[in-house]
CSV table of C-alpha atoms and ligand atoms in Angstrom, one decimal:
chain,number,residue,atom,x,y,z
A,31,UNK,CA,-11.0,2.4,-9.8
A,32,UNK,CA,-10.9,-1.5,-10.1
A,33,UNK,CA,-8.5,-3.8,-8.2
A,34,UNK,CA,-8.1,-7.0,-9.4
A,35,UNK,CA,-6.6,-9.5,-6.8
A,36,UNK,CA,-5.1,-12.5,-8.1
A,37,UNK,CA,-4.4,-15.3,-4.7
A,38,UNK,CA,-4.8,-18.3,-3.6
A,39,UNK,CA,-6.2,-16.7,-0.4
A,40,UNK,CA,-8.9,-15.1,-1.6
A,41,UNK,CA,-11.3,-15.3,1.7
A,42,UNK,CA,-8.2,-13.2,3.1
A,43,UNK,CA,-9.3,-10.4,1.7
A,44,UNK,CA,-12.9,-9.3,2.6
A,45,UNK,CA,-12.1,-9.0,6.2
A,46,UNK,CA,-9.6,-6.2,5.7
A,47,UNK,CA,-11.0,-4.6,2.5
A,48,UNK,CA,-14.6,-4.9,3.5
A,49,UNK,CA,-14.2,-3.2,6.6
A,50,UNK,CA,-13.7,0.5,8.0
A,51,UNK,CA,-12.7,3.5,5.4
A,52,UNK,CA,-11.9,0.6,2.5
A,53,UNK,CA,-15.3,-1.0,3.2
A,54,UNK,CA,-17.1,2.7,2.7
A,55,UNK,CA,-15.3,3.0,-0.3
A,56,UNK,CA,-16.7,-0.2,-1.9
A,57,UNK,CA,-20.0,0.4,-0.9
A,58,UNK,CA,-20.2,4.5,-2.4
A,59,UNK,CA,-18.6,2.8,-5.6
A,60,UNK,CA,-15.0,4.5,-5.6
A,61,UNK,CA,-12.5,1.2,-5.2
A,62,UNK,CA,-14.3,-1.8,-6.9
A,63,UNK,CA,-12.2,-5.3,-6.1
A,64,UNK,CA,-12.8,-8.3,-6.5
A,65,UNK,CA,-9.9,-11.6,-6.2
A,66,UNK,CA,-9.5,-14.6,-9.0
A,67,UNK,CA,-8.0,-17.9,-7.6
A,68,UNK,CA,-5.3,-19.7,-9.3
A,69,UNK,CA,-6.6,-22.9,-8.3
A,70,UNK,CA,-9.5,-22.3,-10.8
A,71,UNK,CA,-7.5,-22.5,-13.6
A,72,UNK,CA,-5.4,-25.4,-12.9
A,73,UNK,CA,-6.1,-28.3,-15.2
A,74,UNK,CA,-4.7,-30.9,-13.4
A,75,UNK,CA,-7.5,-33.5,-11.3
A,76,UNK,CA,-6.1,-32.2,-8.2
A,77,UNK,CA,-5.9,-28.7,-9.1
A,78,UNK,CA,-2.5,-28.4,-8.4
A,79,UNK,CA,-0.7,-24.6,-8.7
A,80,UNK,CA,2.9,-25.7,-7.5
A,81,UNK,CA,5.5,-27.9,-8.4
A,82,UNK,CA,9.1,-28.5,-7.4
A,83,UNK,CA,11.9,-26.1,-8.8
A,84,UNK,CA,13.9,-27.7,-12.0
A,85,UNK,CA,17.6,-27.8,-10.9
A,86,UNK,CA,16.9,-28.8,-7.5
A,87,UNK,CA,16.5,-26.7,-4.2
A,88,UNK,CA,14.4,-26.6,-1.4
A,89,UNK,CA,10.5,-25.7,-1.1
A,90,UNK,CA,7.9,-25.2,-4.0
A,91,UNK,CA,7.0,-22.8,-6.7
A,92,UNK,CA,3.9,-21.5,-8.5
A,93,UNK,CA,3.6,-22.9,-12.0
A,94,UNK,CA,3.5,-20.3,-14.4
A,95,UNK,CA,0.1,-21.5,-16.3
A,96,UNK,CA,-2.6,-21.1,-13.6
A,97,UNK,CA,-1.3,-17.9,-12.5
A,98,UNK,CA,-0.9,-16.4,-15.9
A,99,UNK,CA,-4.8,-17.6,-16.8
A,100,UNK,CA,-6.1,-16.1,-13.9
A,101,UNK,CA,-4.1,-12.7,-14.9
A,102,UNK,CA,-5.7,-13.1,-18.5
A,103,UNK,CA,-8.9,-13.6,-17.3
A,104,UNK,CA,-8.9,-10.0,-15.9
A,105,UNK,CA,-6.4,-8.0,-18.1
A,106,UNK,CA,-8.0,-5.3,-19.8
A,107,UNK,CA,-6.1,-3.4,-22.4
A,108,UNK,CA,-4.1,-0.9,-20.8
A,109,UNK,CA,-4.3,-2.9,-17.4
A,110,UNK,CA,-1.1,-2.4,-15.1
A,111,UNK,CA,-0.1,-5.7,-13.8
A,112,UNK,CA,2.0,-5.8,-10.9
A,113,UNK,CA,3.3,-9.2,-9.0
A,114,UNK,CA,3.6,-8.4,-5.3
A,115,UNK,CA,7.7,-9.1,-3.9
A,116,UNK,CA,10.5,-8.2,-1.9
A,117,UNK,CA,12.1,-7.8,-5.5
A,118,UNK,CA,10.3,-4.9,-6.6
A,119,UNK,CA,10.5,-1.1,-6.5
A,120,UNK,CA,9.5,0.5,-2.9
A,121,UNK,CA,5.8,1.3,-2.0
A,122,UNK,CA,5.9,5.0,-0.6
A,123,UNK,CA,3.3,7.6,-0.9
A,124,UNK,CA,4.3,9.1,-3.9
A,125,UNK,CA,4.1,5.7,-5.8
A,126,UNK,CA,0.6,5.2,-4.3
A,127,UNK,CA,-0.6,8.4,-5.1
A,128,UNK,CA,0.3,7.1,-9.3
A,129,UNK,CA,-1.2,3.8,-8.9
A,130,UNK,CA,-4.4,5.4,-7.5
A,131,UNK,CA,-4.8,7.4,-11.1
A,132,UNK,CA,-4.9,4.0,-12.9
A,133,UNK,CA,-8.4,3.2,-14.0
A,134,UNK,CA,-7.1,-0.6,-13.3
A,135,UNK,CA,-4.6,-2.6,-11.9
A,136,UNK,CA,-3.9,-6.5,-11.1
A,137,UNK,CA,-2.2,-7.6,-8.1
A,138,UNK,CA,-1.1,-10.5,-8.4
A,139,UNK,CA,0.2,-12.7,-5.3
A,140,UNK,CA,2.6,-14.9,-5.0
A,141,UNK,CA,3.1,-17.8,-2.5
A,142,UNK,CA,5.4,-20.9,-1.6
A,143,UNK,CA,9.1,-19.9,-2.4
A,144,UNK,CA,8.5,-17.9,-5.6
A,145,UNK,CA,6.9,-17.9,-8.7
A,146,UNK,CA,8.3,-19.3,-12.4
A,147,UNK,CA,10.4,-16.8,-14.0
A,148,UNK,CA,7.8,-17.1,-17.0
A,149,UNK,CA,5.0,-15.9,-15.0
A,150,UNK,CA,6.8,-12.8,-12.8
A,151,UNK,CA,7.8,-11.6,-16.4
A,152,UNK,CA,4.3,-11.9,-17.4
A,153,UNK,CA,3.7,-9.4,-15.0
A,154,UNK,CA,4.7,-5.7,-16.2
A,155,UNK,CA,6.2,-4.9,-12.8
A,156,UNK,CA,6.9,-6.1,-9.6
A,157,UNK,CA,6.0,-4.1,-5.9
A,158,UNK,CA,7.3,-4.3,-2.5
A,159,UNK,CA,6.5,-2.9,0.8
A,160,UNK,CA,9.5,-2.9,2.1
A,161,UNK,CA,12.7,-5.6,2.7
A,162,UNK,CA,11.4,-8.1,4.6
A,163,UNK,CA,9.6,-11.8,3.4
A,164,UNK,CA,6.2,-12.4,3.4
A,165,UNK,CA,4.8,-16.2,3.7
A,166,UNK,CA,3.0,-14.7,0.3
A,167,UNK,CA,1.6,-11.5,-1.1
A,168,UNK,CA,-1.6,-11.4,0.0
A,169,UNK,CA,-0.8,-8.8,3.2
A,170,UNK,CA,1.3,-6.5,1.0
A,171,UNK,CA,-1.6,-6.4,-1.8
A,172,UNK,CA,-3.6,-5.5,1.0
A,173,UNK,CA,-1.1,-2.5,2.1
A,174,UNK,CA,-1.3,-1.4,-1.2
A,175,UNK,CA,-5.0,-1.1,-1.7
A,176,UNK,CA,-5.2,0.3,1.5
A,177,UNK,CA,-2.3,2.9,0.5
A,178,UNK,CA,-4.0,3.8,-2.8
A,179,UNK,CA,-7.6,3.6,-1.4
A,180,UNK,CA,-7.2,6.8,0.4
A,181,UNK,CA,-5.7,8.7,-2.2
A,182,UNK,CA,-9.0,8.4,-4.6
A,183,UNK,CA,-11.1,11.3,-4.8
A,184,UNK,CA,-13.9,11.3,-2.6
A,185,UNK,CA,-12.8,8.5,0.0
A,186,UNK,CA,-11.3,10.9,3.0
A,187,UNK,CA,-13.0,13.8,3.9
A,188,UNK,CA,-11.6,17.0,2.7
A,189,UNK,CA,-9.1,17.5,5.5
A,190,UNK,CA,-7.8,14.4,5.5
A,191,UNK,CA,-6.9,14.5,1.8
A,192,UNK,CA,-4.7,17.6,3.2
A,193,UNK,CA,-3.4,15.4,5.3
A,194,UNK,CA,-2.0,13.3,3.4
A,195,UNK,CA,0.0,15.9,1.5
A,196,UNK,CA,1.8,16.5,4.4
A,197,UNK,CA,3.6,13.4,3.8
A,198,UNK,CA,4.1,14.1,0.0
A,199,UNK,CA,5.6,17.5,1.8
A,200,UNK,CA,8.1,15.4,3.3
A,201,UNK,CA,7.9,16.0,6.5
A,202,UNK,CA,6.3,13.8,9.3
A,203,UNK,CA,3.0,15.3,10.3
A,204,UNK,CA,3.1,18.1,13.6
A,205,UNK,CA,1.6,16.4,16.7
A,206,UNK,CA,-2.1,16.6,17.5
A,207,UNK,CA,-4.2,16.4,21.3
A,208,UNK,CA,-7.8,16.3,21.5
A,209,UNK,CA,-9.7,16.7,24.8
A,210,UNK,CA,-9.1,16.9,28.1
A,211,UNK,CA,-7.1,19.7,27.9
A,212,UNK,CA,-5.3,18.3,30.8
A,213,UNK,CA,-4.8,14.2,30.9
A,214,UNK,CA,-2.5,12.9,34.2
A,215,UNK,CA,-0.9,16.0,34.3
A,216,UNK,CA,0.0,16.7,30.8
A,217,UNK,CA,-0.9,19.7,29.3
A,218,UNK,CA,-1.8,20.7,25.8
A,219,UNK,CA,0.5,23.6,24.3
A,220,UNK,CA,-0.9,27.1,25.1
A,221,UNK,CA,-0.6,28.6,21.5
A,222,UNK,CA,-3.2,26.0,20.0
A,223,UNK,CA,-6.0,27.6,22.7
A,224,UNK,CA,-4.7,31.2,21.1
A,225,UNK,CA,-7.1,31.5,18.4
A,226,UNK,CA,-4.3,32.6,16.4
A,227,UNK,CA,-4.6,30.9,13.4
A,228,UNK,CA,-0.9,32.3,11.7
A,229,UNK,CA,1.2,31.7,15.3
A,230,UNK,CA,-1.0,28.1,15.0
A,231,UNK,CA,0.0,27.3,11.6
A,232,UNK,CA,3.7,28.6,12.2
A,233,UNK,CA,3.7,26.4,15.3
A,234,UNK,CA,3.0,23.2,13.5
A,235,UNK,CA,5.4,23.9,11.2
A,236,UNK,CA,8.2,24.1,13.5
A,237,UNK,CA,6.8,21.1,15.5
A,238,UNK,CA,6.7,19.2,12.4
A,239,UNK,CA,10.0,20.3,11.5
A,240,UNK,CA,11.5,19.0,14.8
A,241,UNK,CA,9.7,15.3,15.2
A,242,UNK,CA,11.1,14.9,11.3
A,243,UNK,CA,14.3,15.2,12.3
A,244,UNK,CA,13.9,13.4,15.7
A,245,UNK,CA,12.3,10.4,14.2
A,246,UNK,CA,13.0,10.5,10.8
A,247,UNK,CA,16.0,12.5,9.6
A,248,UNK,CA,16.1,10.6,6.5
A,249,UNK,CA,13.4,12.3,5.1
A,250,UNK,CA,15.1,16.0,5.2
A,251,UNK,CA,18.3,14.6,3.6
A,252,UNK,CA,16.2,13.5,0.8
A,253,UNK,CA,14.1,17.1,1.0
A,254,UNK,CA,17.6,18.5,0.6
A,255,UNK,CA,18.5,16.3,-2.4
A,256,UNK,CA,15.2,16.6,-3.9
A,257,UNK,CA,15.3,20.8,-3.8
A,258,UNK,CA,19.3,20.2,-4.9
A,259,UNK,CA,18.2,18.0,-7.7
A,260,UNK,CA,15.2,20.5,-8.7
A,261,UNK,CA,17.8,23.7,-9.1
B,130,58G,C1,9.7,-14.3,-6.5
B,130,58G,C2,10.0,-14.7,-5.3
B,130,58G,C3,8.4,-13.9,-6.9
B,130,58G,C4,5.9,-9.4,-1.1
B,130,58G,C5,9.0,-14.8,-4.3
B,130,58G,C6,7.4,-14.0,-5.9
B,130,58G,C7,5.7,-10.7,-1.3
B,130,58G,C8,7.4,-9.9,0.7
B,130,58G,C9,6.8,-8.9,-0.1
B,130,58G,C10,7.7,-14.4,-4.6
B,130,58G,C11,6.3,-11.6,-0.4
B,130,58G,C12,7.0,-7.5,0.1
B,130,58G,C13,6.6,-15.7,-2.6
B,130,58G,C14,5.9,-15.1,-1.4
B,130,58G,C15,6.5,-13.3,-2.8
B,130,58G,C16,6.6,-14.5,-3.6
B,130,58G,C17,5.7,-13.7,-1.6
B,130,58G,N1,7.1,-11.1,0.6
B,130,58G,N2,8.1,-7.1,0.8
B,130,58G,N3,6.2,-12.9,-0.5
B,130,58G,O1,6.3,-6.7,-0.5
């Protein structure tokens, strides 16, 4: 896949998507990114990208011109574009898992106070990773590469992918303990040393079961809803 990154930030970038898992995946050819700077495209002497909003108001906006050149400097046909804000539709995993079956998307960032109206309809969507504001996009396009990253073929080992379907699932995932068996006193539960691969699985099931509802009992009122909806 290829990410497109439109900021004003772009040195933000390598440090996080150039390292670890996202860094491997670069490097075996599986997420291909590269960022374009607004700035570039500004054809004003001082390369300005913001200007004060019409009507009055506090703070600054980006002027629609710079950002949508930069955008159509790495559109493709068929290109998703989607503009990074706390207006958009929810990041989860099920929405990460359709964005990494695009062949290419563009995520454009936003900074200052907003953007011109002009250019956030320029963009086909908007995307947000939850309800909080960010000083700009650049952090949450870097969620959501990370998010999709790991869903492309090839870029976690094969039980890992599994993994992550345990979240698709809808369920939190069962806890885990690697060695020692015994750590200040704490011991690891019995039936994982059984051998017993059934009475393991069933096990983890139940456990998983139990934290979902402990931490997160959102998630089985929207299983029941979802299996409601599907009958
Ligand atoms: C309108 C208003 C368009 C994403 C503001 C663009 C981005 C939070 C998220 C903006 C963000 C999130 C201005 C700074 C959005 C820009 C950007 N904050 N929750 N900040 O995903």
């Amino acid at each position: 896949m290829r990410l497109d990154i439109v900021t004003l930030f772009p040195e933000m970038f390598e440090p996080i998507l150039g390292a670890s898992i996202l860094g491997r995946a670069r490097a075996r050819g599986l997420l291909d990114w590269g960022c374009v700077n607004p700035r570039y495209f500004s054809r004003d002497k001082h390369r300005k990208v913001d200007d004060r909003p019409f009507g009055g108001g506090p703070g600054m906006l980006m002027m629609a011109e710079p950002l949508a050149a930069a955008v159509e400097s790495v559109r493709r046909q068929g290109s998703r574009v989607i503009l990074m804000s706390p207006q958009g539709a929810r990041l989860d995993d099920r929405k990460a898992a359709e964005l990494a079956r695009e062949s290419h998307l563009v995520l454009v960032c936003g900074h200052y106070e907003g953007v011109d109206e002009r250019a956030v309809e320029l963009c086909g969507e908007e995307l947000s990773i939850g309800d909080y504001v960010l000083t700009g996009g650049e952090l949450a396009a870097m969620v959501v590469a990370d998010a999709l990253a790991r869903k492309l073929p090839g870029v976690l080992k094969k039980e890992d992918a599994a993994e992550s379907e345990s979240f698709a699932s809808g369920l939190l995932d069962f806890p885990q303990y690697t060695r020692p068996r015994v750590w200040r006193g704490r011991e690891v539960p019995e039936v994982l040393f059984s051998g017993d691969h059934a009475k393991i699985a069933a096990w983890r099931r139940r456990a998983a079961r139990a934290a979902t509802r402990r931490k997160r009992p959102d998630l089985l009122a929207r299983q029941v809803q979802e299996s409601r909806r599907s009958v």
